[in-house]
CSV table of C-alpha atoms in Angstrom, one decimal:
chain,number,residue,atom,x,y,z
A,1,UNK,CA,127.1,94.2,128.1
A,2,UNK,CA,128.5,97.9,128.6
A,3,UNK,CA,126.0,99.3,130.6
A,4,UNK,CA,126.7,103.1,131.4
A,5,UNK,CA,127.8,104.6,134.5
A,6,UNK,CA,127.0,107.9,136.0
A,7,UNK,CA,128.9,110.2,137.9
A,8,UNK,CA,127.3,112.8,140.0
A,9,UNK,CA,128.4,114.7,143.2
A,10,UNK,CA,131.8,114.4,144.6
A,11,UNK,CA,132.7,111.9,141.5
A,12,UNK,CA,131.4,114.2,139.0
A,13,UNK,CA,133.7,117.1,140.0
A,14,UNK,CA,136.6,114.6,140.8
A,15,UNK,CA,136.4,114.0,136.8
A,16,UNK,CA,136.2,117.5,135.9
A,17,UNK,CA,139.0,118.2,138.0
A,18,UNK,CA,140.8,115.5,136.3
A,19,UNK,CA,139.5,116.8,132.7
A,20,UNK,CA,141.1,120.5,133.2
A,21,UNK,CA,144.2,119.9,134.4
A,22,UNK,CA,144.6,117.1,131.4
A,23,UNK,CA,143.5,119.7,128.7
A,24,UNK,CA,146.0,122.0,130.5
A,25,UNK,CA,149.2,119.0,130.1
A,26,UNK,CA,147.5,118.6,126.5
A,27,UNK,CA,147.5,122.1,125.7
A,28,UNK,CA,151.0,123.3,127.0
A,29,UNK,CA,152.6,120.5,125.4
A,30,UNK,CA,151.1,122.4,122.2
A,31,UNK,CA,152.1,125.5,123.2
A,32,UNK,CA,155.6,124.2,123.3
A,33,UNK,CA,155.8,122.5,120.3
A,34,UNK,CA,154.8,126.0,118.8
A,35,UNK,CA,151.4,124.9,117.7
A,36,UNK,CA,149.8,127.5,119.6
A,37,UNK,CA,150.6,130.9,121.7
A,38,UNK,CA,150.2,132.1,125.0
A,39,UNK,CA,147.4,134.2,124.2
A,40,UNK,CA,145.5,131.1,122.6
A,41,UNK,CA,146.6,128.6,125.1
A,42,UNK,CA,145.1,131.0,128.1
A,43,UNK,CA,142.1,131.8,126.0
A,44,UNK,CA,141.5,128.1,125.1
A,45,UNK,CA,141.5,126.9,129.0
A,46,UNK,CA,139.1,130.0,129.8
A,47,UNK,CA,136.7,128.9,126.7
A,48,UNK,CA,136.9,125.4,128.2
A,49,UNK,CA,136.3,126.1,131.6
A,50,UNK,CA,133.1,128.5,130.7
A,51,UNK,CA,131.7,125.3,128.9
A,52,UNK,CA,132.0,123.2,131.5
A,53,UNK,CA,130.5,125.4,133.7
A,54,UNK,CA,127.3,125.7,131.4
A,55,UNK,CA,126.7,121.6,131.5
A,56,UNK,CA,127.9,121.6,135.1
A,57,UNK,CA,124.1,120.3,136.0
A,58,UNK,CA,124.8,117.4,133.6
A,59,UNK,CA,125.4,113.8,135.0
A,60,UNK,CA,129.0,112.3,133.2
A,61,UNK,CA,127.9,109.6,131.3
A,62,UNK,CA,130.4,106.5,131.0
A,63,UNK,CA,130.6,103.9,128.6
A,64,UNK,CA,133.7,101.7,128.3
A,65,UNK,CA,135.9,104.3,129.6
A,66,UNK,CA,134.3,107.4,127.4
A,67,UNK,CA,133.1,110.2,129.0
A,68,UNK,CA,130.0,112.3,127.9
A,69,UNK,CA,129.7,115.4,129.2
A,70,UNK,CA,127.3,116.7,127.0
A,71,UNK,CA,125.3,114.8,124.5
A,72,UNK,CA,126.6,116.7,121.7
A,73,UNK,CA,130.2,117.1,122.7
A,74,UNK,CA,132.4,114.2,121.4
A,75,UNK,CA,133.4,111.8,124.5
A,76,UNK,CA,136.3,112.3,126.3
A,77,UNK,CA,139.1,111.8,125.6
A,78,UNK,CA,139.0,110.9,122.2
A,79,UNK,CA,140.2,112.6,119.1
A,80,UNK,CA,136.9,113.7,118.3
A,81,UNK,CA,136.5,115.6,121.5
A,82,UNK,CA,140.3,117.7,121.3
A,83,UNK,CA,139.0,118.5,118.1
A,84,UNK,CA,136.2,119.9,119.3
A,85,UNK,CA,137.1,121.6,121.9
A,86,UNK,CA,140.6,122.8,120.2
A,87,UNK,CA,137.9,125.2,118.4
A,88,UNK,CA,137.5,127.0,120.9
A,89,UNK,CA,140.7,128.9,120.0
A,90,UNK,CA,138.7,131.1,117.3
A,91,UNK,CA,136.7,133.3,117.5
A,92,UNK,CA,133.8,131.6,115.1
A,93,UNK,CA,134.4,127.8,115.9
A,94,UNK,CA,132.3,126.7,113.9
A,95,UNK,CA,129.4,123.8,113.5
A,96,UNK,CA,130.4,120.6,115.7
A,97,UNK,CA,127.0,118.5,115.0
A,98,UNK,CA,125.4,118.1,111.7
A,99,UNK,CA,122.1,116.2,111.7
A,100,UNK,CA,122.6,114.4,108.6
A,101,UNK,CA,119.7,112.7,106.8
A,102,UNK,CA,120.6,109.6,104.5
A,103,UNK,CA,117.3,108.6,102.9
A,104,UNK,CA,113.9,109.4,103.3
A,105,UNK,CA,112.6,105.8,103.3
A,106,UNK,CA,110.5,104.6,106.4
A,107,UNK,CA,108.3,102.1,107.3
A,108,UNK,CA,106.4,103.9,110.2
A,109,UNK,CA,104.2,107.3,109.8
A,110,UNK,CA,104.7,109.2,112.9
A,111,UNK,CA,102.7,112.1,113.1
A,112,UNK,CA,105.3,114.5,113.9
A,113,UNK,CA,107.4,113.7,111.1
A,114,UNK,CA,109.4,116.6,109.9
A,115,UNK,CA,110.6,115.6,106.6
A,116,UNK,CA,107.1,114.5,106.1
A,117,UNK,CA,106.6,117.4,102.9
A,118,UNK,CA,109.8,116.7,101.7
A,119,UNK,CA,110.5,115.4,98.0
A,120,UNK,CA,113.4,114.9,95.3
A,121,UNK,CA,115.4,111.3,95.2
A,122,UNK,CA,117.4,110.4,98.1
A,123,UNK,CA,121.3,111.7,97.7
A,124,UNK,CA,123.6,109.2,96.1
A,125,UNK,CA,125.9,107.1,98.2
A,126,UNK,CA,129.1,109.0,96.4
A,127,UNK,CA,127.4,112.8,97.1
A,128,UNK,CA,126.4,111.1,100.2
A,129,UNK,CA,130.4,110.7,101.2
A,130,UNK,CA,131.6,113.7,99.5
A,131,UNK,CA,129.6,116.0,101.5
A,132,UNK,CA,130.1,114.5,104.9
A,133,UNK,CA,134.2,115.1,103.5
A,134,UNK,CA,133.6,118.4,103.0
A,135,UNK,CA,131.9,118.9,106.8
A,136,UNK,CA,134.8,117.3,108.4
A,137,UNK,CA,137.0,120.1,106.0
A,138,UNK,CA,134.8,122.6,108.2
A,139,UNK,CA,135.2,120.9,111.4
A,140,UNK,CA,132.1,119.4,112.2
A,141,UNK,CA,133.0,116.8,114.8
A,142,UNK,CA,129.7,115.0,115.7
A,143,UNK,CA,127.7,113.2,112.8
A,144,UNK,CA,123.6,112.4,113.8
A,145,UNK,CA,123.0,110.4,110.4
A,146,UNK,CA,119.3,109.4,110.0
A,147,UNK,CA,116.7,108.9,107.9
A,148,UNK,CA,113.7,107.7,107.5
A,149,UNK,CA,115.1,104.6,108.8
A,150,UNK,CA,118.7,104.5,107.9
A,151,UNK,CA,118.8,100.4,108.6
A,152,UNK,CA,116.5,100.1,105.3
A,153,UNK,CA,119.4,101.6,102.9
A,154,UNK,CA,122.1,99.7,105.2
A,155,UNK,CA,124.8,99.2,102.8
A,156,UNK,CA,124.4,102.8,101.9
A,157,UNK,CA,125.1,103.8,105.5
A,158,UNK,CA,128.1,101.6,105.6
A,159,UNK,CA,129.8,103.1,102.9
A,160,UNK,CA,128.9,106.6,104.4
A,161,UNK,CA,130.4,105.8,107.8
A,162,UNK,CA,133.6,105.0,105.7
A,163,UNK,CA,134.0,108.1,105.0
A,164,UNK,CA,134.5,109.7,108.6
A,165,UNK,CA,138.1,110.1,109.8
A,166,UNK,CA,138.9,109.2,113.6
A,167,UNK,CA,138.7,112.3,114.7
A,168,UNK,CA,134.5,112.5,114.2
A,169,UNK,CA,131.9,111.0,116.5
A,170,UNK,CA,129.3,108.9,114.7
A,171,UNK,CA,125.5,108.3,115.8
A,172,UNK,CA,122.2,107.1,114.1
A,173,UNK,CA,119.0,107.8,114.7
A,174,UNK,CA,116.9,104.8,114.2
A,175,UNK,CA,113.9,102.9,115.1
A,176,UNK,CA,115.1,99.7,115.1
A,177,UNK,CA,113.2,98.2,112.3
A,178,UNK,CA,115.4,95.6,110.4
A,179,UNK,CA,118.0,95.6,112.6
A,180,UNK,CA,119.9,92.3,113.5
A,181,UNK,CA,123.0,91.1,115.3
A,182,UNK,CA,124.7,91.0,112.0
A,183,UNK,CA,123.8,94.7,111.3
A,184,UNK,CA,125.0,95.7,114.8
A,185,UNK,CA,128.2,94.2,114.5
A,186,UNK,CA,129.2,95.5,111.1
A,187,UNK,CA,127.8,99.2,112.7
A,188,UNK,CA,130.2,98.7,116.0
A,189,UNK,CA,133.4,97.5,113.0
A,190,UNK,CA,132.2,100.8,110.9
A,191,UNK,CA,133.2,102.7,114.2
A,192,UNK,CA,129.7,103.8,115.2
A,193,UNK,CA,129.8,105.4,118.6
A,194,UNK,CA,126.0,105.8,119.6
A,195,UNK,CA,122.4,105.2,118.6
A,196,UNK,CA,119.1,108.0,119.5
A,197,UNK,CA,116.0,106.0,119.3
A,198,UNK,CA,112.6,107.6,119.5
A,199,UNK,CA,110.0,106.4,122.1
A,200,UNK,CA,106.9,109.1,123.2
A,201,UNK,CA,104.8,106.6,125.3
A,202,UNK,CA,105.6,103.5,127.9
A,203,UNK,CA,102.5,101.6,127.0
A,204,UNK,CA,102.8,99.2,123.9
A,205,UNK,CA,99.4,99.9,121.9
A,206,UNK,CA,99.7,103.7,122.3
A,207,UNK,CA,103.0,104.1,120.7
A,208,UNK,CA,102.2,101.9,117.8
A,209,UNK,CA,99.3,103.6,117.6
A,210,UNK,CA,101.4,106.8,117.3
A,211,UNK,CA,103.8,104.7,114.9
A,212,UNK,CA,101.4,103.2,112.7
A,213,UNK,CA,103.2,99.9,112.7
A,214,UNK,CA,102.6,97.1,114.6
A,215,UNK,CA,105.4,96.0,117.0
A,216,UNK,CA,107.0,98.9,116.9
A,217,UNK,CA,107.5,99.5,120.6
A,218,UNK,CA,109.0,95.7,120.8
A,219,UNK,CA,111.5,96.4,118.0
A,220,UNK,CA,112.6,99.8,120.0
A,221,UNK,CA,113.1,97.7,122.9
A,222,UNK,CA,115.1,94.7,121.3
A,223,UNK,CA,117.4,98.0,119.6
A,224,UNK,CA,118.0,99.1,122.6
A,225,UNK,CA,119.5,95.9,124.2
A,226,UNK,CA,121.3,94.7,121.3
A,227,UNK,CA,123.3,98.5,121.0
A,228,UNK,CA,123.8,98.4,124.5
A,229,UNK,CA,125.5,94.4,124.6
A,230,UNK,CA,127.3,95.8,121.6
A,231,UNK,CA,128.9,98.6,123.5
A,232,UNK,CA,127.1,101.4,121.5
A,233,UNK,CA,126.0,104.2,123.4
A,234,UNK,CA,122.3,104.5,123.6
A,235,UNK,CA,119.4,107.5,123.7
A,236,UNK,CA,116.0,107.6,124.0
A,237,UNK,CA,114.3,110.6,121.8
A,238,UNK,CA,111.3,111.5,123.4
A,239,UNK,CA,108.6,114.1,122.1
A,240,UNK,CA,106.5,114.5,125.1
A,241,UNK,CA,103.1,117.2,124.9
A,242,UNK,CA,102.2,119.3,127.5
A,243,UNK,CA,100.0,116.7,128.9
A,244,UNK,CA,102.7,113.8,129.0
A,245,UNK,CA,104.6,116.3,130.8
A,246,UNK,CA,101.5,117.0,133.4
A,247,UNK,CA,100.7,113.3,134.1
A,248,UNK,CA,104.3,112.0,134.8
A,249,UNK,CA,104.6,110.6,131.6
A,250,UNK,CA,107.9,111.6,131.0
A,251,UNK,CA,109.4,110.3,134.5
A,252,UNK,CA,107.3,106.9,133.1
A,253,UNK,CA,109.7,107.0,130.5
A,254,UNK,CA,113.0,107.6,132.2
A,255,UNK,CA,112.1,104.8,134.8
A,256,UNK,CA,111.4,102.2,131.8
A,257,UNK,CA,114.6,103.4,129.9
A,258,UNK,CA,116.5,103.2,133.1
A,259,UNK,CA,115.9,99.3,133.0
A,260,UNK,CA,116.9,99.3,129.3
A,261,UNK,CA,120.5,100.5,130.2
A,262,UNK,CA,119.8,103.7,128.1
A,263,UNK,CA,122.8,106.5,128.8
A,264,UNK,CA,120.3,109.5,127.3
A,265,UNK,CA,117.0,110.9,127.0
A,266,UNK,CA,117.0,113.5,124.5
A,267,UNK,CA,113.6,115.8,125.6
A,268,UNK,CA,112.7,117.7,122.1
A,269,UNK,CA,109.2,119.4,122.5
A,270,UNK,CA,106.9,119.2,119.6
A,271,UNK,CA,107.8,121.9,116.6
A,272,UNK,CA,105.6,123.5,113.7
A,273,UNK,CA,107.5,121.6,111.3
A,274,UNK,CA,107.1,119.1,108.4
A,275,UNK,CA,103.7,117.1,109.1
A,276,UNK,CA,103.2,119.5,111.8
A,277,UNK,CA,103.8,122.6,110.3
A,278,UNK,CA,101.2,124.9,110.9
A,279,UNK,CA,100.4,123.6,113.8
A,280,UNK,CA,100.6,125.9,117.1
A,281,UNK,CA,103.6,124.9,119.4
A,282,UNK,CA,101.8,124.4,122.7
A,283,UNK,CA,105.0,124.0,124.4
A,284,UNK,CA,106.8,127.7,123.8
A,285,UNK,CA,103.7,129.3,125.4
A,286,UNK,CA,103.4,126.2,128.4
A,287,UNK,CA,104.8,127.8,131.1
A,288,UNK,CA,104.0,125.2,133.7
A,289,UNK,CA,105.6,122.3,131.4
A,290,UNK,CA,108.5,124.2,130.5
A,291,UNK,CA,109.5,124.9,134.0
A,292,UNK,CA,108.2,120.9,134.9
A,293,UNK,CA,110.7,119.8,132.0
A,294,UNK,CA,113.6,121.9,133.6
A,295,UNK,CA,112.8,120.7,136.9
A,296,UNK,CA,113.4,117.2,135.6
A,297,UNK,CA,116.8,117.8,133.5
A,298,UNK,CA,118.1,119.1,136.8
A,299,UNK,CA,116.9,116.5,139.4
A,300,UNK,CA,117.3,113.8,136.9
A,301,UNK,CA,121.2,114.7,136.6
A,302,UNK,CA,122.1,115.4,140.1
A,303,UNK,CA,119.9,113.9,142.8
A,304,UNK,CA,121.2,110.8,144.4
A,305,UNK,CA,117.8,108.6,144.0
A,306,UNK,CA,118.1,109.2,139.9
A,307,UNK,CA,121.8,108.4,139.2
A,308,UNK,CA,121.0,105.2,138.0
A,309,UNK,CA,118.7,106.6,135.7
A,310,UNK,CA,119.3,107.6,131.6
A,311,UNK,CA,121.1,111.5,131.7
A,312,UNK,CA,118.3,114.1,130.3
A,313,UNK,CA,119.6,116.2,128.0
A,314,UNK,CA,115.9,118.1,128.0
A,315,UNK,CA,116.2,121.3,125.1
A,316,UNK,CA,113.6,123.7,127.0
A,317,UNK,CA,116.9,123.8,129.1
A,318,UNK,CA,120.0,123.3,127.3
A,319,UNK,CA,118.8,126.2,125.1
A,320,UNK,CA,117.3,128.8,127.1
A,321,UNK,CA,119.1,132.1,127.6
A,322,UNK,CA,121.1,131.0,130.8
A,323,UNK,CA,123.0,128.0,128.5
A,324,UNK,CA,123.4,127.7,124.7
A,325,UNK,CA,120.4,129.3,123.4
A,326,UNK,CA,119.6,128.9,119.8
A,327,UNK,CA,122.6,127.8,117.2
A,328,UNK,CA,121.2,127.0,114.7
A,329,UNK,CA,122.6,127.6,110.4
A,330,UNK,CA,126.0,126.3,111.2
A,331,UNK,CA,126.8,127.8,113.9
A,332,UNK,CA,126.7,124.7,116.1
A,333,UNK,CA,124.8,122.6,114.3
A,334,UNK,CA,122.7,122.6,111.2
A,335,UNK,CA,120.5,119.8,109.1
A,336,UNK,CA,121.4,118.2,105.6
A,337,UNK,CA,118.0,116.8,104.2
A,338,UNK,CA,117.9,113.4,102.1
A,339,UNK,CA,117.7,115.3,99.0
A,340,UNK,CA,120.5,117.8,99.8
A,341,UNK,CA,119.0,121.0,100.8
A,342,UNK,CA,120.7,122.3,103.5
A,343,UNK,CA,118.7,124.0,106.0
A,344,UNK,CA,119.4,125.9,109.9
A,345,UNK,CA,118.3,122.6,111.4
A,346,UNK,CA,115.6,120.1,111.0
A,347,UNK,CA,112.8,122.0,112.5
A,348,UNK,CA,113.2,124.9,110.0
A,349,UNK,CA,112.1,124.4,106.5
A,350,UNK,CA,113.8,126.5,104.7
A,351,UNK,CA,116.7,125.6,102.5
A,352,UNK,CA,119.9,127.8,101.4
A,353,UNK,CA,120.4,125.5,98.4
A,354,UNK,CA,121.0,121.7,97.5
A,355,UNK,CA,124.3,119.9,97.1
A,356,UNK,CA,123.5,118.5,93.9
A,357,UNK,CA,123.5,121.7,92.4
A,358,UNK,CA,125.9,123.6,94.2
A,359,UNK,CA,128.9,123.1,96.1
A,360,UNK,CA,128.2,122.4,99.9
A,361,UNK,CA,130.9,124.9,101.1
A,362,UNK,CA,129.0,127.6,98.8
A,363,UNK,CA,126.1,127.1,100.5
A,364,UNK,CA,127.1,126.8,104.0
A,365,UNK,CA,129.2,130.0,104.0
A,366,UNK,CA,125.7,131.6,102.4
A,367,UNK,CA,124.0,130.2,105.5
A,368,UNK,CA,126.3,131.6,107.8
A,369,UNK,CA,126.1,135.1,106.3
A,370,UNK,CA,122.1,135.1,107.9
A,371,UNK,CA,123.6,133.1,111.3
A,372,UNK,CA,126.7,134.9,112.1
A,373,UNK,CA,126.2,134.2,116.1
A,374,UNK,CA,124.0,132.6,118.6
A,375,UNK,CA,120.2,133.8,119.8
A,376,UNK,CA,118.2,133.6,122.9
A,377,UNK,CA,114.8,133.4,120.4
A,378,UNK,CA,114.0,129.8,119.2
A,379,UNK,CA,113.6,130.5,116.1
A,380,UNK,CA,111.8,127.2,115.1
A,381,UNK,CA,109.1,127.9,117.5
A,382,UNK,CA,109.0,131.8,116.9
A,383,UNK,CA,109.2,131.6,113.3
A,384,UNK,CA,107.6,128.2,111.5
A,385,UNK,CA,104.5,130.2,111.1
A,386,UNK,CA,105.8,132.5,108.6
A,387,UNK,CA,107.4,129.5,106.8
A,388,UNK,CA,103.7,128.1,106.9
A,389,UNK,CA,102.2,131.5,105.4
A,390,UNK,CA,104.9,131.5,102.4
A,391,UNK,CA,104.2,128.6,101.5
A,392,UNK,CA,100.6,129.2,101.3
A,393,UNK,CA,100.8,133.0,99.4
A,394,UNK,CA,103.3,131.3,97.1
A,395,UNK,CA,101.2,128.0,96.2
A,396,UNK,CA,103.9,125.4,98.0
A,397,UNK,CA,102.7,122.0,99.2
A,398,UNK,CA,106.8,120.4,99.1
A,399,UNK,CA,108.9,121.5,102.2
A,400,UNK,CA,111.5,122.8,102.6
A,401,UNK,CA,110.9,126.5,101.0
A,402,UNK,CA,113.5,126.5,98.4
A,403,UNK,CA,116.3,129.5,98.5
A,404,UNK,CA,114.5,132.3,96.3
A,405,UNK,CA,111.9,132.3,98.8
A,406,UNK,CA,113.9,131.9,102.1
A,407,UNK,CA,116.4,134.5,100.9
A,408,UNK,CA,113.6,137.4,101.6
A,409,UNK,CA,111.6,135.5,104.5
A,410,UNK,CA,114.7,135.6,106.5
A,411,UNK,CA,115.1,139.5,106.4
A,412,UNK,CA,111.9,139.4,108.0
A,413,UNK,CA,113.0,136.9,111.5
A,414,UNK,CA,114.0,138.0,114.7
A,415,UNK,CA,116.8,136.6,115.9
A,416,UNK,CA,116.8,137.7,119.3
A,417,UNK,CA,119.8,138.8,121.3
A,418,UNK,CA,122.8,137.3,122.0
A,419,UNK,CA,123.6,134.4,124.4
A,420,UNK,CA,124.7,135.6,127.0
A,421,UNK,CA,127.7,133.0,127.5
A,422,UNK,CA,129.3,133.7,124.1
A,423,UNK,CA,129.6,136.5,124.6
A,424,UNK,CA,131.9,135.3,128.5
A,425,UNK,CA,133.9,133.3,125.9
A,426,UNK,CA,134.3,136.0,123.5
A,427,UNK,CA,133.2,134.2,120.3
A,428,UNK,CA,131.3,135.4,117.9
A,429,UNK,CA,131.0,138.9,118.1
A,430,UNK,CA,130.1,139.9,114.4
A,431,UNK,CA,126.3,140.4,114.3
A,432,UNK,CA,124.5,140.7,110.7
């Protein structure tokens, strides 16, 4: 069994410590071999050291001698993370996650769903590996494949993890259902690095209840042990409201994960999006949960009584205004759908075209012309409502809103100003 370790206080900084002056040894050796020049080597280190200092109330997270900094940073120090951070030479890195959606088969019918309005035939298992090419061409680094359930088209996802170079990082988001040894151990061969498994309650009846399919809670549990013998990270995705926040839910949840040698618990608050969309977010105007759910992501990774315990990686914190704000539409991350429209991110219906009719490059570079740098203004809790009111004016029941429609809507958004630490690390500075 590989259960994680965690590395807080004095250990924590002895690692970081370690990490800089090794991206230093790696770097100079570049800039001696010509690859880069001063000017970039200096300005690499800086970019580095600025990142750092932005997760530098994050737990490291170790798994069989991989480090995790971040949950979507590749582990040190493999290929996938000097990849990533070697963008931090340009001035636009670029995306390094992708949340890529395989199928839209599923067994369960969680309430929340967000591809819940979405239609069109799954993408083909060739398109499938063609596109996630063409992402590594643009330097995406970290891979979130999902589904549905990605286990119930299984030899599809094989031949899609295939297609990933050594230099990408590879998870799945998945419930469990269907899995068995034999599946795990042809995932671990395939070079999958980590699993995010949702769980929003501790008590068996409530989350099936929530699921809609009976032993749900069971399989999530038997998932989690089999990844974690197998030597696949594991996190928990948890979708807490404001009154699972109140109540101590959410601490429930970390203390039961804790015992299921889980390395993460991804916090995503609820979003007006898919089945939900529509719906008010009662988080964004919860001031008492937000500030309950930072309190957590910071005691949770530092104080000595939680070290044991899964790292949060809560978003209320990780984007506010003081970290990485909103960055979304490739510019750190963006959302494939199972049909091929591409969209900012799964909590924003809207779509800037579909791979099967155009090239993906063509649309992402269209994408990018509307998200040309990061926000401090979540956009997919500012903005789902006038997704919502398109869609009605214009008679639309199928998610997301397809591109002539989008194209105008976004003229409208507020984007918000800049994050404040891009602009420390000098990257993108071109605002549309």
């Amino acid at each position: 069994m590989s259960k994680p370790q965690f590395l807080i206080g004095p250990a924590k900084l002895l690692f970081y410590i370690r990490l800089i002056l090794h991206g230093f040894f790696h770097y100079l050796i570049r800039l001696l071999r010509g690859k880069f020049g001063p000017t970039a080597f200096v300005r690499l280190l800086m970019r580095l050291i600025l990142f750092l200092n932005a997760v530098k109330h994050n737990k490291v997270v170790v798994v069989d001698g991989k480090y995790k900094v971040q949950l979507y940073l590749p582990a040190y120090p493999t290929p996938a993370f000097w990849e990533s951070i070697e963008k931090f030479v340009r001035p636009d890195p670029g995306p390094l996650t992708v949340v890529f959606s395989m199928t839209k088969a599923c067994a369960y019918k969680c309430p929340h769903c967000y591809q819940r309005n979405d239609t069109g035939a799954d993408m083909s298992v060739e398109l499938l590996q063609k596109t996630a090419r063409q992402m590594q061409d643009i330097g995406v680094t970290m891979f979130d494949i999902e589904g549905g359930e990605p286990l119930l088209m299984f030899d599809n996802l094989i031949e899609l993890l295939k297609a990933f170079d050594n230099k990408r990082e590879t998870w799945v988001n998945t419930t469990g259902h269907t899995l068995t040894p034999e599946k795990v151990r042809r995932l671990k061969e395939a070079g999958l690095f980590g699993v995010m498994i949702s769980l929003h309650s501790i008590d068996e009846k409530e989350y099936e209840k929530f699921t809609g399919f009976p032993g749900s809670f069971e399989i999530a549990r038997d998932a989690a042990r089999q990844f974690v013998e197998a030597g696949i990270m594991v996190a928990i995705n948890c979708c807490p409201s404001a009154e699972m926040v109140a109540d101590g839910t959410v601490e429930r949840i970390f203390e039961l994960t804790k015992t299921w040698n889980c390395s993460f618990i991804q916090v995503i608050h609820g979003k007006s999006a898919g089945a939900w969309l529509g719906k008010d977010d009662e988080m964004i105007n919860a001031d008492a949960s937000i500030k309950e759910l930072r309190r957590i992501h910071i005691d949770y990774n530092s104080l000595p009584q939680f070290r044991d315990h899964p790292a949060p990686a809560v978003q209320v914190y990780e984007e506010d205004e003081q970290h990485f704000g909103c960055t979304s539409g490739g510019i750190d991350r963006f959302y494939i759908g199972a049909n091929g429209d591409v969209q900012p991110c799964e909590f924003l219906n809207v779509s800037f075209g579909n791979v099967n009719e155009e090239d993906f490059k063509t649309i992402f570079s269209r994408m990018r012309e509307y998200f040309k740098e990061p926000g401090c203004r979540w956009l997919c809790s500012r903005e789902a409502h006038t997704i919502h009111e398109t869609m009605i004016e214009n008679n639309i029941t199928a998610t997301p809103l397809p591109w002539k429609y989008t194209k105008d809507l976004l003229k409208k958004w507020n984007y918000g100003r800049k994050t404040p630490l891009y602009s420390k690390m000098g990257i993108y500075k071109n605002k549309s």
